[in-house]
Short mmCIF file of C-alpha atoms and ligand atoms in Angstrom, two decimals:
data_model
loop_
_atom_site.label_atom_id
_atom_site.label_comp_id
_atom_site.label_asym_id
_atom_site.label_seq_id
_atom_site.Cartn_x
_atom_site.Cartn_y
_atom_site.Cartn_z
CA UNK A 1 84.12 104.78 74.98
CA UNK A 2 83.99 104.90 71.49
CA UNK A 3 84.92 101.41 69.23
CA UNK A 4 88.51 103.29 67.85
CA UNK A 5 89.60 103.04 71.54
CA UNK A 6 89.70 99.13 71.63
CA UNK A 7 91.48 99.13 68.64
CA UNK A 8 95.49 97.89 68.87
CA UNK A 9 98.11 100.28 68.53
CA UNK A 10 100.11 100.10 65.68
CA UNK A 11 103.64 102.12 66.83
CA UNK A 12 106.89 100.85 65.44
CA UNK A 13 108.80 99.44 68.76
CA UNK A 14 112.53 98.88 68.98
CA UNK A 15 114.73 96.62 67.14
CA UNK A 16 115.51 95.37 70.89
CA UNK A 17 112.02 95.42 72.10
CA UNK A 18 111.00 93.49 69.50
CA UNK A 19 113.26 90.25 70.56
CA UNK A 20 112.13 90.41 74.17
CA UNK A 21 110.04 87.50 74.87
CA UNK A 22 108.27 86.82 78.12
CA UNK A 23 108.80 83.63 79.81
CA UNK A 24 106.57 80.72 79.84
CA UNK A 25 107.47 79.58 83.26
CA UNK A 26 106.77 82.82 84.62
CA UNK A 27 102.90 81.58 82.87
CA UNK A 28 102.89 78.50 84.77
CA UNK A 29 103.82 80.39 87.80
CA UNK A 30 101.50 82.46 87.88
CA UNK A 31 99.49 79.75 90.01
CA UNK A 32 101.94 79.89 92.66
CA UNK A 33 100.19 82.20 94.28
CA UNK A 34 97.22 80.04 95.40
CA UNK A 35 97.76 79.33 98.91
CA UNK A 36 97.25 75.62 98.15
CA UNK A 37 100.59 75.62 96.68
CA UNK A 38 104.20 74.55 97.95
CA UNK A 39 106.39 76.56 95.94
CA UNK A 40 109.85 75.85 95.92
CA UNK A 41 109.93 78.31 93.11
CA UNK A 42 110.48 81.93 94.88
CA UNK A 43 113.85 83.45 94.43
CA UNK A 44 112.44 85.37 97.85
CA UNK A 45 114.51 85.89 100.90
CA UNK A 46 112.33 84.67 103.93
CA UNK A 47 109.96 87.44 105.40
CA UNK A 48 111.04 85.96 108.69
CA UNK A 49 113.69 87.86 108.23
CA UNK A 50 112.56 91.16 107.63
CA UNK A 51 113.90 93.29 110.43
CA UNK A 52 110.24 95.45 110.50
CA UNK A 53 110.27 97.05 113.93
CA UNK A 54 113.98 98.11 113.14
CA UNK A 55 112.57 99.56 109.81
CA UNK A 56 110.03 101.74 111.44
CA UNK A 57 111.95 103.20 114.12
CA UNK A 58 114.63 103.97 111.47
CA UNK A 59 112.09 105.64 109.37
CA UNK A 60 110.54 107.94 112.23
CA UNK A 61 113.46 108.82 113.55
CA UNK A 62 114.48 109.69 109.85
CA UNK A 63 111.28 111.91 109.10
CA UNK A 64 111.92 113.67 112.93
CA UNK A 65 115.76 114.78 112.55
CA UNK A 66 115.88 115.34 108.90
CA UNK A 67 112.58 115.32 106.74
CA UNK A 68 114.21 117.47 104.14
CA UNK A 69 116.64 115.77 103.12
CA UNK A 70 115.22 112.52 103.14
CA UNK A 71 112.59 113.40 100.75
CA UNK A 72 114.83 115.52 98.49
CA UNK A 73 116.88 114.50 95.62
CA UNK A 74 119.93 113.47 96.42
CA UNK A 75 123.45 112.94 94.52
CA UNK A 76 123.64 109.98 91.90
CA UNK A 77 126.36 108.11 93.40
CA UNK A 78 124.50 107.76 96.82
CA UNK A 79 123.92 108.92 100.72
CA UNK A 80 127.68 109.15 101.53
CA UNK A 81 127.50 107.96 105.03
CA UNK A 82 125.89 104.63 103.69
CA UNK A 83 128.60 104.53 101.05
CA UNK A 84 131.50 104.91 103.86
CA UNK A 85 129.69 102.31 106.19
CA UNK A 86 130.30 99.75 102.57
CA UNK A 87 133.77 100.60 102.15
CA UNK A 88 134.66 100.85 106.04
CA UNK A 89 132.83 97.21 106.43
CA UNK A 90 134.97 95.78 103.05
CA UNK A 91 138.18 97.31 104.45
CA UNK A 92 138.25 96.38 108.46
CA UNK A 93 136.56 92.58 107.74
CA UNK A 94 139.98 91.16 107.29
CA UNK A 95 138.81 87.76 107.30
CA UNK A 96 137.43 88.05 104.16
CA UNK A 97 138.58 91.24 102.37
CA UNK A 98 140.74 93.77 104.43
CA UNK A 99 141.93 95.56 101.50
CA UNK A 100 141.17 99.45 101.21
CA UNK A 101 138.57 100.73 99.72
CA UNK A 102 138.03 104.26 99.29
CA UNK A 103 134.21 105.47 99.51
CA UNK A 104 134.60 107.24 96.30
CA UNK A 105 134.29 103.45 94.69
CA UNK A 106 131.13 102.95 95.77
CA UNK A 107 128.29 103.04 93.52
CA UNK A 108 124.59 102.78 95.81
CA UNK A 109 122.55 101.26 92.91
CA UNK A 110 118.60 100.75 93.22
CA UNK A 111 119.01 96.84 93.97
CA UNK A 112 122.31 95.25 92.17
CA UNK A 113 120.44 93.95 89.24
CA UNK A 114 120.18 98.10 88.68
CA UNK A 115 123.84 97.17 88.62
CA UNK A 116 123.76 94.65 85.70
CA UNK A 117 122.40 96.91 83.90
CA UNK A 118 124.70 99.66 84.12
CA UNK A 119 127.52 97.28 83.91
CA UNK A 120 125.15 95.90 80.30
CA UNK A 121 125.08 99.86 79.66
CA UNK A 122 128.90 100.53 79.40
CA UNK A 123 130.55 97.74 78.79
CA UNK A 124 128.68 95.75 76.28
CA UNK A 125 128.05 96.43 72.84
CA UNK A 126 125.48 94.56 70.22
CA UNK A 127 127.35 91.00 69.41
CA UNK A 128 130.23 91.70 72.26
CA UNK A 129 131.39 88.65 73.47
CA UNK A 130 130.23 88.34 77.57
CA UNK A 131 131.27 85.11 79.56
CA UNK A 132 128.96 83.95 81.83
CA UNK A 133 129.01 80.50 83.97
CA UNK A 134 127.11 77.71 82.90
CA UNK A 135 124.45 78.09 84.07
CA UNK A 136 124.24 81.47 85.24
CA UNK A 137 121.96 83.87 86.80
CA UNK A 138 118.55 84.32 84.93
CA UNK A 139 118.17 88.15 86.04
CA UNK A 140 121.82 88.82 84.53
CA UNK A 141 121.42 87.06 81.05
CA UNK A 142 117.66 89.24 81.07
CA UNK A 143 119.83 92.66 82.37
CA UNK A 144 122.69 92.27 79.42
CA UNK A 145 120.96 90.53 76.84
CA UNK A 146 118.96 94.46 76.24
CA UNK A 147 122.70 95.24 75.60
CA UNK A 148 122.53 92.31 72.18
CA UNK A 149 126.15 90.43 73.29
CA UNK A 150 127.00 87.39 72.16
CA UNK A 151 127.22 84.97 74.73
CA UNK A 152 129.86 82.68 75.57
CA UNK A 153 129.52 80.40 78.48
CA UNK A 154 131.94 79.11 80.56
CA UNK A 155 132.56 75.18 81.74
CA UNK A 156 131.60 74.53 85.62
CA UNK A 157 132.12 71.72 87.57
CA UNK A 158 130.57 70.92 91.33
CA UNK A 159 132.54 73.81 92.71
CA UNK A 160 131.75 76.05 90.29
CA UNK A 161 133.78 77.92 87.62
CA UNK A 162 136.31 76.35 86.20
CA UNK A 163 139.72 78.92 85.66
CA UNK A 164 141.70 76.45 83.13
CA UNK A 165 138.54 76.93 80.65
CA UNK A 166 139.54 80.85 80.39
CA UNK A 167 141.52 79.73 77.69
CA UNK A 168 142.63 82.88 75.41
CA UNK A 169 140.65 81.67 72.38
CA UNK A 170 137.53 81.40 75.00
CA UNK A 171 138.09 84.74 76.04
CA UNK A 172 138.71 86.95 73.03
CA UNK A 173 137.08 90.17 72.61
CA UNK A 174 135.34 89.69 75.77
CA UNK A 175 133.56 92.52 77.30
CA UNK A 176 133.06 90.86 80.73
CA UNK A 177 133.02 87.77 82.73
CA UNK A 178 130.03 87.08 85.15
CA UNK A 179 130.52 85.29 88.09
CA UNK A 180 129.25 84.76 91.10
CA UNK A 181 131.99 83.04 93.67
CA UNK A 182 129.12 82.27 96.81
CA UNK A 183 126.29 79.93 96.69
CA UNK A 184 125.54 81.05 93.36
CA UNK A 185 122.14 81.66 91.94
CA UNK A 186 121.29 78.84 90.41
CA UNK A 187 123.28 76.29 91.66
CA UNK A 188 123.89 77.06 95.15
CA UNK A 189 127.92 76.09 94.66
CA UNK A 190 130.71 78.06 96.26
CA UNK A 191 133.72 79.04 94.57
CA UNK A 192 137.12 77.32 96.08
CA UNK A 193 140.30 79.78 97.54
CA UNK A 194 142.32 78.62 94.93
CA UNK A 195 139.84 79.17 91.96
CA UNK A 196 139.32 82.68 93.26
CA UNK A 197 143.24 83.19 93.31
CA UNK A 198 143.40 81.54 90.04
CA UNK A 199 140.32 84.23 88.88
CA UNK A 200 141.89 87.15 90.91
CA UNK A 201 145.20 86.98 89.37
CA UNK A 202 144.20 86.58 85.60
CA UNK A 203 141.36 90.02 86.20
CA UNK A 204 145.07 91.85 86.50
CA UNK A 205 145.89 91.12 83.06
CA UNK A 206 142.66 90.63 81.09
CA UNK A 207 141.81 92.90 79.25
CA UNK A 208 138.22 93.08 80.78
CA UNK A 209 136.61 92.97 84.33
CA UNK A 210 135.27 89.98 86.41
CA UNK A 211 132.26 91.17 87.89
CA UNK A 212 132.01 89.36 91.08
CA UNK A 213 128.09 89.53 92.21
CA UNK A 214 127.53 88.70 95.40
CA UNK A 215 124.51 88.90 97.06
CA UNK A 216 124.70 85.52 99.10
CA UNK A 217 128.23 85.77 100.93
CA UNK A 218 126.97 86.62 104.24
CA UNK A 219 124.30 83.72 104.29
CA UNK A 220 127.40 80.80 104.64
CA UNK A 221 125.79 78.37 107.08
CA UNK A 222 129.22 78.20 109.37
CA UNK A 223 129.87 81.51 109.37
CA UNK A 224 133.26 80.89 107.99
CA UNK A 225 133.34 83.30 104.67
CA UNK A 226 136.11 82.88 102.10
CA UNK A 227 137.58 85.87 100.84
CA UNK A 228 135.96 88.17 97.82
CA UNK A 229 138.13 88.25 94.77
CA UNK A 230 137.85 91.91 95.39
CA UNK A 231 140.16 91.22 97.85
CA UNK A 232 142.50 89.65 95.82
CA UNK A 233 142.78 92.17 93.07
CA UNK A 234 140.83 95.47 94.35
CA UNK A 235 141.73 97.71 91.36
CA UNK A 236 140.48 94.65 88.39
CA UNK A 237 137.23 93.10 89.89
CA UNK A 238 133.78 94.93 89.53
CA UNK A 239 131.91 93.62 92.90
CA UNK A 240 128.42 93.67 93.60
CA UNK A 241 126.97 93.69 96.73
CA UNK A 242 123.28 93.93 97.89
CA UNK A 243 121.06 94.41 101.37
CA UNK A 244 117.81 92.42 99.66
CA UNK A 245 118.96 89.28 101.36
CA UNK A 246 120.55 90.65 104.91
CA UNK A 247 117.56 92.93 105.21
CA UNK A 248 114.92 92.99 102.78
CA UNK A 249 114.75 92.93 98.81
CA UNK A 250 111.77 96.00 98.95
CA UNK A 251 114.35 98.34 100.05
CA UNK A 252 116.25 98.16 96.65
CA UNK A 253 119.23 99.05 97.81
CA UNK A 254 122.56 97.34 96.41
CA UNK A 255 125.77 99.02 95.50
CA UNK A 256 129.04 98.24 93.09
CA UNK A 257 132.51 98.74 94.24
CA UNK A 258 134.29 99.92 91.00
CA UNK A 259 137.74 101.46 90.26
CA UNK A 260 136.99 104.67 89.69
CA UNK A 261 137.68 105.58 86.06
CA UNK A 262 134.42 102.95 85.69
CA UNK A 263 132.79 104.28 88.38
CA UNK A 264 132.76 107.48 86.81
CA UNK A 265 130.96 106.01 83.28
CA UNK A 266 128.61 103.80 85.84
CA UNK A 267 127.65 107.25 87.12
CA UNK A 268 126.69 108.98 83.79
CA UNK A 269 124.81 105.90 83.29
CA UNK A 270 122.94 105.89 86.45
CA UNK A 271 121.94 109.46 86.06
CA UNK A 272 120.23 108.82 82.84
CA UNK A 273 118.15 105.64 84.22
CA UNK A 274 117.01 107.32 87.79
CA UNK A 275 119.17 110.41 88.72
CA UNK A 276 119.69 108.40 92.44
CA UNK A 277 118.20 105.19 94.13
CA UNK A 278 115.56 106.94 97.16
CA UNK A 279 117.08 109.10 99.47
CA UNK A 280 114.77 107.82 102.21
CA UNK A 281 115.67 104.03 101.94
CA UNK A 282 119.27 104.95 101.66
CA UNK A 283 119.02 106.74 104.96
CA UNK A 284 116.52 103.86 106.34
CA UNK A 285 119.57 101.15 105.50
CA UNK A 286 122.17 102.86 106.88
CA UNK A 287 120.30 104.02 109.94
CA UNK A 288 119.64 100.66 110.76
CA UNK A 289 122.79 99.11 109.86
CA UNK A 290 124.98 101.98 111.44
CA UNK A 291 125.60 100.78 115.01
CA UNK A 292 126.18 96.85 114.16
CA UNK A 293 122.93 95.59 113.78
CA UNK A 294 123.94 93.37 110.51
CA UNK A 295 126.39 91.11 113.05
CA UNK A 296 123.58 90.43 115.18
CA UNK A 297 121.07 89.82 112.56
CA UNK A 298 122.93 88.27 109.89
CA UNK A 299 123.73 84.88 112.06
CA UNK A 300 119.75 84.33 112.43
CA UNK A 301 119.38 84.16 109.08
CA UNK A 302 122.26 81.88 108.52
CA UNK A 303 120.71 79.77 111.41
CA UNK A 304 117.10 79.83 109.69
CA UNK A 305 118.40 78.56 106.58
CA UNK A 306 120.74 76.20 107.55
CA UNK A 307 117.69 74.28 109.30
CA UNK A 308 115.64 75.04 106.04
CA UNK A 309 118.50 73.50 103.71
CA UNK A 310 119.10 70.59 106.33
CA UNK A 311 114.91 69.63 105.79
CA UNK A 312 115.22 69.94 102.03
CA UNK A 313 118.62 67.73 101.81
CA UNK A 314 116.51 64.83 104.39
CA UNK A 315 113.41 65.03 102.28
CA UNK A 316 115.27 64.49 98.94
CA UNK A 317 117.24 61.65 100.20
CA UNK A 318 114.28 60.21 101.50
CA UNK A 319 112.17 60.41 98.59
CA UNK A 320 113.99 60.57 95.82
CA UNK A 321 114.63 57.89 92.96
CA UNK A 322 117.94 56.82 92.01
CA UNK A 323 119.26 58.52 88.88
CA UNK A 324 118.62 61.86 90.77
CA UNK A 325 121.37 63.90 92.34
CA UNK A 326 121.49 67.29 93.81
CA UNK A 327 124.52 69.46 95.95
CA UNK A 328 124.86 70.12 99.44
CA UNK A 329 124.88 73.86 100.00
CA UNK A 330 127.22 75.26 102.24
CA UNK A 331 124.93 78.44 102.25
CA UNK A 332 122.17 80.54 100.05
CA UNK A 333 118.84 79.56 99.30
CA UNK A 334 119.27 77.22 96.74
CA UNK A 335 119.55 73.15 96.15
CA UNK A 336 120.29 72.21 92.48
CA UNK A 337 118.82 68.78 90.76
CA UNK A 338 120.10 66.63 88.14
CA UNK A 339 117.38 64.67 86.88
CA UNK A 340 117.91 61.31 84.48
CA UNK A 341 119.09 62.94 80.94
CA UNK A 342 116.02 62.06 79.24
CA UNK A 343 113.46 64.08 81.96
CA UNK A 344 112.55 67.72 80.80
CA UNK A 345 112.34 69.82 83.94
CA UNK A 346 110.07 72.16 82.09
CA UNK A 347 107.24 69.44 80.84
CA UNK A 348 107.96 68.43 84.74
CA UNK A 349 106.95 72.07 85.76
CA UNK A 350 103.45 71.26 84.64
CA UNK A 351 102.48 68.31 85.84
CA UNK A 352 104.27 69.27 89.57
CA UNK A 353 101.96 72.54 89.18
CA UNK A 354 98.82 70.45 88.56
CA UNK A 355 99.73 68.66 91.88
CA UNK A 356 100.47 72.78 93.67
CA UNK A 357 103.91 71.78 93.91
CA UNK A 358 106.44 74.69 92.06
CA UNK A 359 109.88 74.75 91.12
CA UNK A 360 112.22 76.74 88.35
CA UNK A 361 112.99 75.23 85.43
CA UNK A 362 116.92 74.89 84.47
CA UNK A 363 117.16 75.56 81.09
CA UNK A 364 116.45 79.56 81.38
CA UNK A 365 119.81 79.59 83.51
CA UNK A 366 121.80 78.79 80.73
CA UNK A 367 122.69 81.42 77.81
CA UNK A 368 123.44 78.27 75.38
CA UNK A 369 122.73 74.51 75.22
CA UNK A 370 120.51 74.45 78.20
CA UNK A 371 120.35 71.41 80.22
CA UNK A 372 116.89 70.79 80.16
CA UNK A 373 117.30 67.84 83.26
CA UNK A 374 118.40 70.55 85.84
CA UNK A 375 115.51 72.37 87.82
CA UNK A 376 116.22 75.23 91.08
CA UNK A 377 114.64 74.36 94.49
CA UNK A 378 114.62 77.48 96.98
CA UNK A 379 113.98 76.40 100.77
CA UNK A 380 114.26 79.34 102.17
CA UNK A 381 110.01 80.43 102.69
CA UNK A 382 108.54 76.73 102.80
CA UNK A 383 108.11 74.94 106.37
CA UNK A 384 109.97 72.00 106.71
CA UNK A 385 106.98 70.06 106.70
CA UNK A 386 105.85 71.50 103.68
CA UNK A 387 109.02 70.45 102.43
CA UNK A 388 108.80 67.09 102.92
CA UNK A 389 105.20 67.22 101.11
CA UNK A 390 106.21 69.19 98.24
CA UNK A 391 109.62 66.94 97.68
CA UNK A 392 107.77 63.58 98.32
CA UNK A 393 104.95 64.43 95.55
CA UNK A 394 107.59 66.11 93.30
CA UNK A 395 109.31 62.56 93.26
CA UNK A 396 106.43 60.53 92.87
CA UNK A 397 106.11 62.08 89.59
CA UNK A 398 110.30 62.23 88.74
CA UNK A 399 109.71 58.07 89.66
CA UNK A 400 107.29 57.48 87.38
CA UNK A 401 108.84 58.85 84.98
CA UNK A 402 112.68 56.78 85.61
N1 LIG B 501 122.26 88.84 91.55
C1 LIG B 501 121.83 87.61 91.91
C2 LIG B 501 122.76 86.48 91.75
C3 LIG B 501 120.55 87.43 92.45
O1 LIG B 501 120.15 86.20 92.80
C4 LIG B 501 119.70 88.55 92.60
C5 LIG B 501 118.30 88.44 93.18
N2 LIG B 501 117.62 87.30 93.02
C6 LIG B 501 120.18 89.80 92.19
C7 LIG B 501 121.47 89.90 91.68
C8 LIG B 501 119.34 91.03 92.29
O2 LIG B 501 119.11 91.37 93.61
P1 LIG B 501 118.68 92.81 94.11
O3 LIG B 501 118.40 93.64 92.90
O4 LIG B 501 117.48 92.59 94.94
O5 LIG B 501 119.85 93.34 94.88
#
């Protein structure tokens, strides 16, 4: 190799490229990896959970009956009979939609945060006002902020977003409002009934979409769902749904349920990003999925993390200090933590790491004034003895810092 070839390039990147920054938690992280340490850091479903066996039959049975079209392109808005299994399951599950949907408002989308960014795509334009909750999802502030909006965040209480701060001087010019109604990522809180009406019913008059994401529903620890806004006001909410946490996130396979005339501009978007999410994995999902399998599977995943989320709630009443407080989750894969005011979860980060215990950060979850005392513990892939390691060191260090 000649000495030009080490040499930097010099090329002139994007206006938008150029205010990317990478994370410095996902530095620290890094180290998670070691085996040595308990990381309550993963965002990851539990490979417990991965239905492999199920996967594999799916897939040879797939590549015997139809090879060709499994490895072909396929059409943008997705493998129809997986799209009519989405809307038939929304429609018939009266419990917690039973409204119609028509397959034609179903978007299969290569994982939903494929679906942020189409939503980003065609709804948001540089310094567009977007309302997101406080805090919000990290992946969703990373998928629109490519878009340049202007953030606006939303007031949240213990049970989540709060409908009386949608005030019309909040809300004007607003492309979109984010929300996510179940066990929301972050926080782990679940939206009320009457917050959701209260949502539902102002989507029919606003003058922009509530996209309701909502890739935790099925994982509520009693089995007793509340109703989707989607429900509530089919024709005005944007909903996201995803199989990365009912089956498993390598699929990539997520979908949006959109009234149509946005469907339709999702679509042109799509086909510029990737022309289709995989044929094959579209096929693998709904072959699986097609004969009931979810209702079988879905309630041993509810029952694995109930018992994970029941260890982490002991351990952190066991160990930690006063001046520390934290929900109960009534589903999901995450515990939130309110540390003393004057504790910065991120300065935390790196001593807990020196000890191999991981967690996230809080401030990244916010798209304004973060609240640098909060920090994300995920229970889901640690062993409930693990747990009560990892949470027993983790508060020796909060302690001596109270
Ligand atoms: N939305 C939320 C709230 C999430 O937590 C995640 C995954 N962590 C996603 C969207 C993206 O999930 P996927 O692309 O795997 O469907």
């Amino acid at each position: 190799m000649d000495q030009s070839d080490l040499q930097a390039p010099t090329w002139q990147l994007s206006e938008r490229a150029r205010k990317l920054t990478s994370s410095a938690i996902r530095e620290i992280l890094k180290v998670t990896e070691r085996p040595e340490v308990i990381s309550f850091a993963g965002g990851l479903p539990s490979p417990a959970t991965f239905p492999a066996e199920e996967m594999r039959e799916a897939s040879d049975r797939i590549l015997r009956d139809s090879p060709a079209a499994a490895l072909q392109y396929s059409a943008t808005e997705g493998y129809m009979p997986l799209r009519e299994w989405i809307a038939a399951r929304y429609s018939n599950n009266s419990a917690v939609n039973g409204v119609q949907i028509r397959p034609s408002q179903v978007l299969i989308t290569t994982g939903s945060q494929q679906a942020l960014d189409l939503l980003g795509k065609v709804l948001v334009c540089p310094d567009s006002p977007v309302l997101v909750e406080t805090p919000t999802y990290l992946g969703a502030l990373q998928s629109f902020s490519m878009y340049e909006p202007r953030y606006v965040q939303v007031a949240t209480d213990d049970n989540g977003l709060i409908p009386e701060a949608l005030t019309p001087e909040l809300t004007a010019g607003a492309r979109l409002l984010y929300a996510q109604p179940n066990f929301q990522n972050p926080t782990g809180r679940r939206l009320p009934l009457e917050r959701r009406r209260a949502l539902a019913a102002m989507a029919q008059t606003a003058p922009f979409p509530i996209i309701e994401d909502d890739p935790y529903g099925a994982l509520d620890y009693a089995g007793e769902p509340l109703p989707t806004m989607l429900s509530m006001a089919p024709n005005h909410i944007v909903h996201l749904g995803s199989f990365s946490k009912v089956l498993a996130p390598g699929l990539r396979i997520g979908y949006i349920i959109a009234p149509e005339e946005l469907h339709f501009k999702l679509v042109q978007a799509k086909q510029a990003t990737d022309l289709h999410t995989p044929s094959f994995t579209q096929r693998i999902v709904h072959e699986v999925i097609k004969d009931g399998f979810l209702d079988t599977h879905i309630p041993t995943i509810r029952a694995l993390y109930r018992d994970q989320c029941a260890a982490m709630l002991s351990a952190l009443e066991r160990f930690m200090p006063q001046g520390v407080s934290w929900n109960r989750p009534e589903g999901g894969m995450f515990v939130w933590v309110t540390l003393p005011a004057h504790i910065d979860s991120m300065k935390l980060l790196e001593e807990s790491v020196a000890q191999n215990v991981a967690f996230v950060p809080g401030g990244p979850f916010y798209a304004n004034e973060p609240q640098h005392n909060t920090l994300r513990l995920s229970f889901v892939t640690v062993p409930p003895a693990k747990i009560d390691e990892g949470v027993a060191r983790l508060a020796a260090l909060i302690r001596a810092r109270v």
